[in-house]
Short mmCIF file of C-alpha atoms in Angstrom, two decimals:
data_model
loop_
_atom_site.label_atom_id
_atom_site.label_comp_id
_atom_site.label_asym_id
_atom_site.label_seq_id
_atom_site.Cartn_x
_atom_site.Cartn_y
_atom_site.Cartn_z
CA UNK A 1 110.80 109.78 137.76
CA UNK A 2 112.65 107.96 135.40
CA UNK A 3 110.54 104.20 135.30
CA UNK A 4 108.52 101.53 136.80
CA UNK A 5 112.44 99.75 137.18
CA UNK A 6 114.80 102.08 138.58
CA UNK A 7 119.24 100.20 139.04
CA UNK A 8 121.92 101.83 140.51
CA UNK A 9 124.41 101.05 137.35
CA UNK A 10 123.47 103.00 134.37
CA UNK A 11 122.67 100.78 130.97
CA UNK A 12 125.65 99.66 129.02
CA UNK A 13 125.20 99.59 124.85
CA UNK A 14 125.03 96.27 125.62
CA UNK A 15 121.78 96.79 126.74
CA UNK A 16 120.54 97.41 123.48
CA UNK A 17 122.34 95.07 121.75
CA UNK A 18 120.41 92.44 123.62
CA UNK A 19 116.83 93.67 123.60
CA UNK A 20 117.70 94.78 120.41
CA UNK A 21 118.07 90.23 120.06
CA UNK A 22 114.48 90.36 121.95
CA UNK A 23 112.81 91.54 118.75
CA UNK A 24 114.31 88.82 116.35
CA UNK A 25 113.62 86.13 119.51
CA UNK A 26 110.82 87.01 120.01
CA UNK A 27 109.49 86.65 116.37
CA UNK A 28 111.70 83.49 116.13
CA UNK A 29 109.75 82.30 118.30
CA UNK A 30 106.57 82.61 118.49
CA UNK A 31 104.13 80.90 115.97
CA UNK A 32 100.85 81.90 113.25
CA UNK A 33 98.22 80.08 113.78
CA UNK A 34 97.63 76.66 111.42
CA UNK A 35 93.35 77.61 111.16
CA UNK A 36 93.43 81.54 110.89
CA UNK A 37 92.54 81.67 107.34
CA UNK A 38 94.55 80.24 104.75
CA UNK A 39 94.78 76.70 103.98
CA UNK A 40 97.43 74.80 101.56
CA UNK A 41 96.23 71.32 99.98
CA UNK A 42 98.02 68.65 97.34
CA UNK A 43 95.24 67.51 95.06
CA UNK A 44 97.71 65.80 92.64
CA UNK A 45 99.92 63.07 93.22
CA UNK A 46 97.66 61.36 95.23
CA UNK A 47 99.78 60.06 97.65
CA UNK A 48 100.92 63.46 99.24
CA UNK A 49 97.27 63.87 99.54
CA UNK A 50 96.63 64.76 103.59
CA UNK A 51 92.64 65.27 104.07
CA UNK A 52 93.61 67.76 106.63
CA UNK A 53 96.15 69.51 104.29
CA UNK A 54 99.71 70.32 105.21
CA UNK A 55 100.80 72.81 107.80
CA UNK A 56 102.08 75.89 106.92
CA UNK A 57 102.52 79.53 107.81
CA UNK A 58 101.17 82.39 105.54
CA UNK A 59 102.89 85.41 105.11
CA UNK A 60 102.11 88.38 106.51
CA UNK A 61 102.43 90.33 103.87
CA UNK A 62 100.52 90.35 99.86
CA UNK A 63 97.28 90.18 99.25
CA UNK A 64 95.02 87.18 99.87
CA UNK A 65 92.06 86.66 97.90
CA UNK A 66 90.39 86.19 101.44
CA UNK A 67 87.39 83.46 100.20
CA UNK A 68 88.96 82.45 97.42
CA UNK A 69 91.72 79.97 96.02
CA UNK A 70 95.08 79.15 94.10
CA UNK A 71 95.30 75.84 92.32
CA UNK A 72 97.73 75.52 90.07
CA UNK A 73 100.99 73.14 89.20
CA UNK A 74 103.98 74.23 90.93
CA UNK A 75 106.86 74.79 89.83
CA UNK A 76 110.60 74.22 91.67
CA UNK A 77 112.96 76.93 91.13
CA UNK A 78 115.15 74.92 92.67
CA UNK A 79 117.37 78.07 93.40
CA UNK A 80 116.90 81.12 96.61
CA UNK A 81 115.33 82.74 94.90
CA UNK A 82 116.97 86.04 96.06
CA UNK A 83 118.74 86.90 92.61
CA UNK A 84 116.13 89.83 90.81
CA UNK A 85 117.05 88.08 87.35
CA UNK A 86 114.74 84.62 87.41
CA UNK A 87 115.43 82.89 85.44
CA UNK A 88 111.99 81.44 84.24
CA UNK A 89 114.25 78.53 81.62
CA UNK A 90 115.20 76.48 84.61
CA UNK A 91 114.33 74.50 88.31
CA UNK A 92 111.63 70.84 87.51
CA UNK A 93 109.95 69.59 86.06
CA UNK A 94 111.51 69.63 83.13
CA UNK A 95 109.49 71.07 80.08
CA UNK A 96 109.74 71.19 75.97
CA UNK A 97 112.63 72.91 74.68
CA UNK A 98 111.61 75.29 72.43
CA UNK A 99 113.08 75.64 68.53
CA UNK A 100 116.57 77.38 69.97
CA UNK A 101 117.18 74.28 71.97
CA UNK A 102 116.52 75.84 75.59
CA UNK A 103 113.61 74.45 78.12
CA UNK A 104 110.75 76.23 78.08
CA UNK A 105 110.32 78.66 80.60
CA UNK A 106 107.69 77.41 83.18
CA UNK A 107 104.06 78.27 81.56
CA UNK A 108 101.49 81.17 83.12
CA UNK A 109 99.46 80.15 85.56
CA UNK A 110 101.67 79.34 87.98
CA UNK A 111 102.48 78.60 91.75
CA UNK A 112 106.65 78.23 92.90
CA UNK A 113 108.04 76.27 94.96
CA UNK A 114 111.49 78.77 95.66
CA UNK A 115 114.15 77.28 98.60
CA UNK A 116 114.62 79.10 101.96
CA UNK A 117 117.94 81.15 102.97
CA UNK A 118 119.89 83.95 101.74
CA UNK A 119 117.79 86.65 101.87
CA UNK A 120 114.40 88.08 103.12
CA UNK A 121 111.27 85.58 102.61
CA UNK A 122 110.39 89.72 100.36
CA UNK A 123 112.70 89.63 98.40
CA UNK A 124 112.25 85.84 97.59
CA UNK A 125 108.98 86.43 96.78
CA UNK A 126 108.93 89.49 95.12
CA UNK A 127 111.46 88.36 92.85
CA UNK A 128 108.93 85.53 91.90
CA UNK A 129 106.07 87.85 91.13
CA UNK A 130 108.12 89.92 88.45
CA UNK A 131 109.20 86.49 87.34
CA UNK A 132 105.43 85.29 86.74
CA UNK A 133 104.25 83.43 89.15
CA UNK A 134 100.15 83.78 91.17
CA UNK A 135 101.30 82.05 94.24
CA UNK A 136 104.89 80.91 96.49
CA UNK A 137 105.27 78.44 98.09
CA UNK A 138 109.03 79.37 99.89
CA UNK A 139 110.79 75.10 101.35
CA UNK A 140 112.58 75.90 104.81
CA UNK A 141 115.71 74.40 105.40
CA UNK A 142 115.59 73.50 108.63
CA UNK A 143 114.03 71.08 110.88
CA UNK A 144 111.40 72.04 113.72
CA UNK A 145 113.90 69.82 117.01
CA UNK A 146 110.61 68.68 117.51
CA UNK A 147 110.01 66.83 114.68
CA UNK A 148 112.66 63.86 115.12
CA UNK A 149 112.73 61.84 111.75
CA UNK A 150 113.50 65.10 109.81
CA UNK A 151 116.56 65.54 112.47
CA UNK A 152 117.40 61.97 111.67
CA UNK A 153 116.58 61.72 108.02
CA UNK A 154 118.18 64.81 107.80
CA UNK A 155 121.69 65.05 109.96
CA UNK A 156 120.78 68.17 110.85
CA UNK A 157 123.03 70.04 113.72
CA UNK A 158 120.51 72.40 114.32
CA UNK A 159 117.42 72.96 114.39
CA UNK A 160 114.94 75.22 114.96
CA UNK A 161 112.27 74.76 117.87
CA UNK A 162 109.45 76.89 116.51
CA UNK A 163 108.80 77.71 112.35
CA UNK A 164 109.65 81.70 111.91
CA UNK A 165 107.35 83.96 110.44
CA UNK A 166 107.01 85.30 107.69
CA UNK A 167 106.78 89.09 108.53
CA UNK A 168 107.22 92.18 106.66
CA UNK A 169 110.77 93.95 105.76
CA UNK A 170 109.20 97.35 105.34
CA UNK A 171 108.93 97.28 101.95
CA UNK A 172 106.70 94.71 101.14
CA UNK A 173 103.90 96.59 99.79
CA UNK A 174 104.59 96.84 96.18
CA UNK A 175 103.72 92.27 97.15
CA UNK A 176 100.08 91.52 95.59
CA UNK A 177 100.35 87.66 95.56
CA UNK A 178 99.77 85.24 98.72
CA UNK A 179 103.36 82.99 100.16
CA UNK A 180 103.68 80.42 102.03
CA UNK A 181 106.33 78.43 103.85
CA UNK A 182 106.13 74.90 104.02
CA UNK A 183 108.00 72.67 107.24
CA UNK A 184 111.41 71.19 106.01
CA UNK A 185 109.64 66.93 105.82
CA UNK A 186 106.83 68.07 103.76
CA UNK A 187 108.34 70.40 100.49
CA UNK A 188 110.77 67.99 101.23
CA UNK A 189 108.40 65.40 99.59
CA UNK A 190 107.86 68.32 97.25
CA UNK A 191 110.81 68.41 95.78
CA UNK A 192 111.89 65.50 95.47
CA UNK A 193 107.59 64.55 92.98
CA UNK A 194 109.58 67.57 90.82
CA UNK A 195 113.37 66.62 91.11
CA UNK A 196 112.05 63.24 89.34
CA UNK A 197 109.51 64.94 86.46
CA UNK A 198 106.54 63.42 88.21
CA UNK A 199 103.71 66.32 87.50
CA UNK A 200 102.27 68.90 91.14
CA UNK A 201 99.42 70.58 91.62
CA UNK A 202 99.05 72.58 95.35
CA UNK A 203 95.32 74.86 96.30
CA UNK A 204 96.43 77.47 98.00
CA UNK A 205 93.20 78.57 99.72
CA UNK A 206 92.28 81.07 102.30
CA UNK A 207 88.77 80.53 104.17
CA UNK A 208 86.92 84.17 104.80
CA UNK A 209 85.66 83.88 108.35
CA UNK A 210 81.81 83.37 109.19
CA UNK A 211 80.66 87.17 108.66
CA UNK A 212 77.42 88.06 111.13
CA UNK A 213 75.59 90.70 112.64
CA UNK A 214 78.09 91.75 115.40
CA UNK A 215 82.46 92.07 114.40
CA UNK A 216 85.12 91.22 117.17
CA UNK A 217 88.51 93.90 115.96
CA UNK A 218 92.29 94.30 117.47
CA UNK A 219 94.52 96.13 117.56
CA UNK A 220 98.04 95.16 118.55
CA UNK A 221 100.68 98.47 119.77
CA UNK A 222 102.30 99.96 122.38
CA UNK A 223 102.90 102.99 124.06
CA UNK A 224 105.35 104.13 122.57
CA UNK A 225 104.04 103.72 119.06
CA UNK A 226 104.49 106.95 116.17
CA UNK A 227 101.69 105.19 113.98
CA UNK A 228 99.11 104.65 114.84
CA UNK A 229 98.44 107.76 117.54
CA UNK A 230 96.03 109.19 115.86
CA UNK A 231 94.15 106.14 115.53
CA UNK A 232 93.70 105.96 119.19
CA UNK A 233 92.64 109.53 118.47
CA UNK A 234 90.07 109.08 116.88
CA UNK A 235 88.20 106.13 116.34
CA UNK A 236 86.42 106.82 119.39
CA UNK A 237 83.61 107.77 118.48
CA UNK A 238 83.26 105.40 116.04
CA UNK A 239 83.51 102.95 119.03
CA UNK A 240 80.50 104.39 120.23
CA UNK A 241 77.91 105.13 116.40
CA UNK A 242 79.45 100.99 117.02
CA UNK A 243 78.27 99.98 120.75
CA UNK A 244 77.83 96.94 121.15
CA UNK A 245 77.89 95.31 117.25
CA UNK A 246 81.15 95.61 117.41
CA UNK A 247 83.64 94.34 120.00
CA UNK A 248 87.17 95.98 120.01
CA UNK A 249 89.90 94.71 122.30
CA UNK A 250 92.93 96.82 122.51
CA UNK A 251 96.73 94.81 123.01
CA UNK A 252 100.07 95.42 124.58
CA UNK A 253 102.50 93.90 122.78
CA UNK A 254 105.30 92.92 125.33
CA UNK A 255 108.81 91.31 124.82
CA UNK A 256 109.90 88.36 126.43
CA UNK A 257 113.50 89.14 128.90
CA UNK A 258 113.52 85.93 129.57
CA UNK A 259 113.98 84.11 126.20
CA UNK A 260 115.81 87.11 124.82
CA UNK A 261 118.57 86.91 128.26
CA UNK A 262 117.50 90.05 129.78
CA UNK A 263 117.23 87.81 133.50
CA UNK A 264 120.82 86.93 133.93
CA UNK A 265 120.96 82.85 135.69
CA UNK A 266 120.86 85.03 138.87
CA UNK A 267 118.22 85.77 138.75
CA UNK A 268 119.88 90.25 137.51
CA UNK A 269 118.67 92.61 134.96
CA UNK A 270 120.22 92.50 131.77
CA UNK A 271 118.32 94.67 130.02
CA UNK A 272 118.72 97.37 133.05
CA UNK A 273 116.07 100.04 132.75
CA UNK A 274 114.79 98.31 129.02
CA UNK A 275 112.85 95.73 131.41
CA UNK A 276 110.64 95.46 134.99
CA UNK A 277 109.99 92.15 137.26
CA UNK A 278 114.77 91.50 136.77
CA UNK A 279 114.43 91.31 133.00
CA UNK A 280 111.21 89.62 133.03
CA UNK A 281 109.16 91.66 130.76
CA UNK A 282 110.75 94.16 128.41
CA UNK A 283 109.90 96.80 125.69
CA UNK A 284 112.22 98.67 123.19
CA UNK A 285 113.71 102.84 124.36
CA UNK A 286 111.85 105.13 122.20
CA UNK A 287 113.81 107.57 121.78
CA UNK A 288 117.40 105.32 121.89
CA UNK A 289 118.34 106.90 124.29
CA UNK A 290 119.35 104.73 127.58
CA UNK A 291 120.46 107.07 130.18
CA UNK A 292 117.66 109.27 129.32
CA UNK A 293 113.87 110.00 127.75
CA UNK A 294 112.25 107.54 128.37
CA UNK A 295 113.20 104.30 129.41
CA UNK A 296 111.36 100.30 128.32
CA UNK A 297 110.95 99.64 131.55
CA UNK A 298 108.70 103.07 131.39
CA UNK A 299 106.78 101.18 128.18
CA UNK A 300 106.07 98.33 130.09
CA UNK A 301 104.69 100.54 133.10
CA UNK A 302 102.08 102.36 130.66
CA UNK A 303 101.92 99.06 129.00
CA UNK A 304 99.98 97.23 131.91
CA UNK A 305 98.20 100.65 133.29
CA UNK A 306 96.07 100.05 130.05
CA UNK A 307 95.36 96.75 130.48
CA UNK A 308 94.01 96.59 133.61
CA UNK A 309 91.81 100.45 132.15
CA UNK A 310 90.53 97.82 129.63
CA UNK A 311 89.40 95.72 132.07
CA UNK A 312 87.23 97.26 135.15
CA UNK A 313 86.05 100.17 131.85
CA UNK A 314 85.90 97.81 128.72
CA UNK A 315 86.47 94.34 128.39
CA UNK A 316 82.19 94.33 129.66
CA UNK A 317 80.61 96.13 127.26
CA UNK A 318 84.41 96.16 124.30
CA UNK A 319 83.12 99.35 123.13
CA UNK A 320 85.08 101.28 126.40
CA UNK A 321 84.69 104.94 125.93
CA UNK A 322 86.47 105.72 129.59
CA UNK A 323 89.94 103.78 127.84
CA UNK A 324 89.32 105.70 124.63
CA UNK A 325 89.22 108.98 126.95
CA UNK A 326 92.04 108.24 128.76
CA UNK A 327 94.91 107.29 126.45
CA UNK A 328 93.56 110.67 124.53
CA UNK A 329 94.66 112.43 127.62
CA UNK A 330 97.58 110.82 127.80
CA UNK A 331 98.58 111.64 124.49
CA UNK A 332 97.60 114.92 124.57
CA UNK A 333 99.12 115.74 128.47
CA UNK A 334 101.97 113.50 129.26
CA UNK A 335 103.56 112.16 125.98
CA UNK A 336 106.91 113.10 126.00
CA UNK A 337 110.19 112.56 128.06
CA UNK A 338 109.20 114.75 130.84
CA UNK A 339 105.90 113.82 131.41
CA UNK A 340 105.21 110.21 130.55
CA UNK A 341 106.50 108.43 133.44
CA UNK A 342 105.46 111.17 135.33
CA UNK A 343 102.30 109.73 138.01
CA UNK A 344 100.76 113.53 138.28
CA UNK A 345 100.87 113.56 134.83
CA UNK A 346 98.78 109.88 134.47
CA UNK A 347 96.55 110.84 137.67
CA UNK A 348 95.59 114.01 135.54
CA UNK A 349 95.02 111.78 132.59
CA UNK A 350 92.88 109.81 135.16
CA UNK A 351 91.22 112.99 135.95
CA UNK A 352 89.33 113.64 132.91
CA UNK A 353 88.37 110.75 131.80
CA UNK A 354 86.70 109.53 134.53
CA UNK A 355 89.17 106.52 135.43
CA UNK A 356 90.01 105.61 139.34
CA UNK A 357 92.96 105.37 139.83
CA UNK A 358 93.37 103.62 142.79
CA UNK A 359 91.03 101.18 141.30
CA UNK A 360 93.73 100.78 139.08
CA UNK A 361 96.97 100.80 141.50
CA UNK A 362 94.53 98.26 142.57
CA UNK A 363 94.85 95.86 139.95
CA UNK A 364 98.02 96.91 138.48
CA UNK A 365 99.83 95.12 141.65
CA UNK A 366 97.20 92.51 142.05
CA UNK A 367 98.42 91.02 139.12
CA UNK A 368 102.04 90.84 140.15
CA UNK A 369 103.19 94.31 140.45
CA UNK A 370 106.64 95.64 138.03
CA UNK A 371 109.46 95.54 140.64
CA UNK A 372 110.10 92.11 142.12
CA UNK A 373 111.48 88.91 140.04
CA UNK A 374 108.20 88.05 140.23
CA UNK A 375 105.83 87.22 137.26
CA UNK A 376 102.54 89.12 136.06
CA UNK A 377 99.28 87.48 134.85
CA UNK A 378 98.23 90.34 132.74
CA UNK A 379 101.86 90.31 131.11
CA UNK A 380 101.77 87.04 130.72
CA UNK A 381 98.75 86.25 128.57
CA UNK A 382 99.90 88.98 126.74
CA UNK A 383 102.86 87.84 125.98
CA UNK A 384 100.49 83.97 125.54
CA UNK A 385 98.22 85.49 123.43
CA UNK A 386 100.94 87.53 120.47
CA UNK A 387 102.89 84.12 120.30
CA UNK A 388 99.21 82.38 119.49
CA UNK A 389 98.94 85.51 117.08
CA UNK A 390 102.11 85.57 115.63
CA UNK A 391 102.04 89.05 115.76
CA UNK A 392 105.75 90.96 114.45
CA UNK A 393 104.30 94.19 112.62
CA UNK A 394 103.73 97.26 114.97
CA UNK A 395 100.35 98.31 114.60
CA UNK A 396 98.29 95.54 113.70
CA UNK A 397 95.07 95.32 113.34
CA UNK A 398 92.51 92.77 113.26
CA UNK A 399 88.50 92.20 111.53
CA UNK A 400 87.67 89.18 112.02
CA UNK A 401 90.92 87.30 112.72
CA UNK A 402 91.81 88.91 109.79
CA UNK A 403 94.41 90.09 109.55
CA UNK A 404 93.97 94.85 108.17
CA UNK A 405 97.67 95.10 105.39
CA UNK A 406 98.21 98.36 105.01
CA UNK A 407 98.18 101.73 107.03
CA UNK A 408 96.71 101.78 110.09
CA UNK A 409 93.76 104.81 109.75
CA UNK A 410 90.94 104.72 111.33
CA UNK A 411 88.53 105.05 107.97
CA UNK A 412 90.37 102.10 107.02
CA UNK A 413 89.74 99.94 110.01
CA UNK A 414 85.48 101.06 109.58
CA UNK A 415 85.25 100.63 105.73
CA UNK A 416 86.92 96.86 107.72
CA UNK A 417 84.67 96.72 110.43
CA UNK A 418 81.46 97.77 108.23
CA UNK A 419 82.66 94.82 105.75
CA UNK A 420 82.55 91.36 108.75
CA UNK A 421 79.10 91.78 108.86
CA UNK A 422 76.48 89.37 107.16
CA UNK A 423 75.38 90.74 104.43
CA UNK A 424 71.18 93.06 106.10
CA UNK A 425 72.66 93.46 109.30
CA UNK A 426 75.21 96.12 108.91
CA UNK A 427 75.09 99.28 111.68
CA UNK A 428 72.85 101.68 110.47
CA UNK A 429 76.40 103.79 111.18
CA UNK A 430 77.38 101.55 107.90
CA UNK A 431 74.19 102.15 105.96
CA UNK A 432 75.52 105.80 106.96
CA UNK A 433 78.88 106.65 105.98
CA UNK A 434 80.28 103.42 104.89
CA UNK A 435 80.12 105.48 100.71
CA UNK A 436 81.26 108.19 101.93
CA UNK A 437 84.67 110.98 100.83
CA UNK A 438 85.11 110.76 104.80
CA UNK A 439 83.39 107.76 106.68
CA UNK A 440 85.51 109.05 110.47
CA UNK A 441 83.88 112.99 109.59
CA UNK A 442 80.49 111.18 109.23
CA UNK A 443 80.79 109.76 111.80
CA UNK A 444 81.04 112.39 114.19
CA UNK A 445 78.32 114.88 112.33
CA UNK A 446 75.85 112.36 113.34
CA UNK A 447 76.02 109.87 110.00
CA UNK A 448 75.82 112.99 107.84
CA UNK A 449 78.31 113.17 104.87
CA UNK A 450 79.86 116.50 104.82
CA UNK A 451 77.35 118.05 102.19
CA UNK A 452 74.53 116.23 102.77
CA UNK A 453 72.66 114.00 104.75
CA UNK A 454 74.10 110.64 105.05
CA UNK A 455 73.75 107.01 102.65
CA UNK A 456 77.10 108.37 99.58
CA UNK A 457 80.28 110.60 99.10
CA UNK A 458 77.93 113.44 97.14
CA UNK A 459 74.39 112.10 98.14
CA UNK A 460 72.36 115.29 98.79
CA UNK A 461 69.70 113.99 101.36
CA UNK A 462 65.71 114.26 100.08
CA UNK A 463 64.41 117.71 101.24
CA UNK A 464 66.78 119.65 98.16
CA UNK A 465 66.33 116.44 95.44
CA UNK A 466 62.75 117.02 95.94
CA UNK A 467 63.21 121.40 95.95
CA UNK A 468 65.85 122.25 92.82
CA UNK A 469 63.32 119.90 90.47
CA UNK A 470 60.36 121.97 91.87
CA UNK A 471 62.68 125.18 90.68
CA UNK A 472 64.46 123.90 87.64
CA UNK A 473 60.21 122.71 87.13
CA UNK A 474 59.26 126.49 87.70
CA UNK A 475 61.79 127.81 85.72
CA UNK A 476 61.09 125.71 82.83
CA UNK A 477 57.17 126.53 83.56
CA UNK A 478 57.81 130.30 83.12
CA UNK A 479 60.03 130.30 80.49
CA UNK A 480 57.15 127.86 78.64
CA UNK A 481 54.11 131.13 79.24
CA UNK A 482 56.11 133.73 78.43
CA UNK A 483 57.33 132.24 75.51
CA UNK A 484 53.73 130.74 74.04
CA UNK A 485 52.91 134.58 74.93
CA UNK A 486 55.24 136.35 73.15
CA UNK A 487 54.08 133.42 70.43
CA UNK A 488 50.21 134.35 70.52
CA UNK A 489 50.82 137.72 70.73
CA UNK A 490 53.11 138.12 67.52
CA UNK A 491 49.93 135.28 65.49
CA UNK A 492 47.31 138.14 66.39
CA UNK A 493 49.14 140.77 65.66
CA UNK A 494 49.58 138.68 61.89
CA UNK A 495 46.30 138.10 62.35
CA UNK A 496 45.04 141.70 62.29
CA UNK A 497 46.93 142.96 59.22
CA UNK A 498 45.75 140.00 57.10
CA UNK A 499 42.83 141.61 58.13
CA UNK A 500 43.35 145.31 57.12
CA UNK A 501 44.23 144.53 53.79
CA UNK A 502 41.53 143.35 52.98
CA UNK A 503 38.47 144.98 55.23
CA UNK A 504 35.86 146.89 53.46
CA UNK A 505 36.33 150.62 52.10
CA UNK A 506 33.76 152.39 54.53
CA UNK A 507 31.45 155.15 52.21
CA UNK A 508 30.76 158.24 53.98
CA UNK A 509 28.20 159.28 50.96
CA UNK A 510 29.72 161.80 49.56
CA UNK A 511 32.60 159.76 47.92
CA UNK A 512 35.19 160.26 50.27
CA UNK A 513 36.94 157.38 52.64
CA UNK A 514 36.72 157.77 56.44
CA UNK A 515 38.48 156.76 58.64
CA UNK A 516 41.46 154.46 59.30
CA UNK A 517 41.93 151.01 57.11
CA UNK A 518 43.59 149.86 60.66
CA UNK A 519 39.95 150.54 62.12
CA UNK A 520 38.17 147.64 61.89
CA UNK A 521 41.77 145.35 62.96
CA UNK A 522 42.50 147.69 66.15
CA UNK A 523 38.61 146.92 66.81
CA UNK A 524 38.43 143.30 66.75
CA UNK A 525 36.72 142.80 63.63
CA UNK A 526 32.99 143.11 64.57
CA UNK A 527 31.93 144.21 61.17
CA UNK A 528 31.14 141.87 58.95
CA UNK A 529 33.48 141.29 55.91
CA UNK A 530 30.78 141.54 53.76
CA UNK A 531 27.15 143.18 54.10
#
């Protein structure tokens, strides 16, 4: 079987270009929520203070100080900061000159404002980090179409429907400072103050999500994603051990085919086998071969299938044992170009994971199906959720609404979940395994670290500790007893020798001494020295 939607027309190279543009179009139109975790506020001057803070976008790279803030003076670089050689002696406000007649560099610590454009967000922030900035505010250069005041004031013919996502371009692992994108209208006001040589103080703050005795975590991925495979294979034991103390929600990333122009004006699917529902729902081709192997439509179909499995086998308890089992079985049996879209292989995965095939197929059809030019309610919900959350990088995991940054591993997600509980409310499995070098191995071993019981990396059980202590005490006791016995015997020999030298010699009557001089000592000294 080739895919959920077949077409008599063979795909063209243009289809790959269109679906590649789908990612960019989806990213550009997505918007991260303003209240997920961060806040942007201006304290000085008072005229720029807003009680609710400033709308902004938070970068999906860098390491924010969750629960903390950075409040420093802002310096405007008067540059897009695309050149790695940053001139720290330019920009605004104007500073005093040094003895060489050059303007002094930006005094640390500081927040640097730079202009958007000409290079990636990651490159700008990296260059700012190298210059010594504690944080970065990127000033947008395009008005929102909804902001008519901004559009009219700037006389721009081009506007944007939504602020762009500050996504990682794949090289942002070395960035450790946080960064925000500030809307053009607000950024222009800040730059005007700085150009007038007035000091501006900005606060970048991150609210730590309020912890309680239950953690919620999400995973955004696709059935063809390679990076999250090991995680999906190994995390079932953790999800089961956490039980009702954690609630998991899996999400499937779907590209909006209509916004990507995969659906023509006449309703025709312009992206061929990359989309379902006549171009409404799309996915990239995982093997980059539009004529063979796995198609984008196959990925969309498997995404809907997993959504339905979760609806019926995981949504009620947040654990979803059968969902994890099905994904593991699918990855084991069907994750190849020949079997990915095979109904027989999927049925086999259903059987080994305890999933009712008829129930899932009915769910897929009732949600709107994949064949006709009609909306699918579940896929629409997924696209709306990914737009609200601003998901761009795949895979992405969230714990208590905070995105996890770095490699997606089971150990990393488990550690983040355990750190998300209110102090003193951590489940037993976290107490047993959070300090182990191999947390997942500890969970799978029933709460025991490798080499001993749970409680910490390299720890030993109480039984082993006290047994070893008793053995050490016995050994030292035995050595002490042997030393004492040897010392006593040596002292006795010395005493006997001294007594033998000074003992009286016994006269036999004829003037001849009888016996050995040591007889007295050997006799235990029973004879007195004075008669």
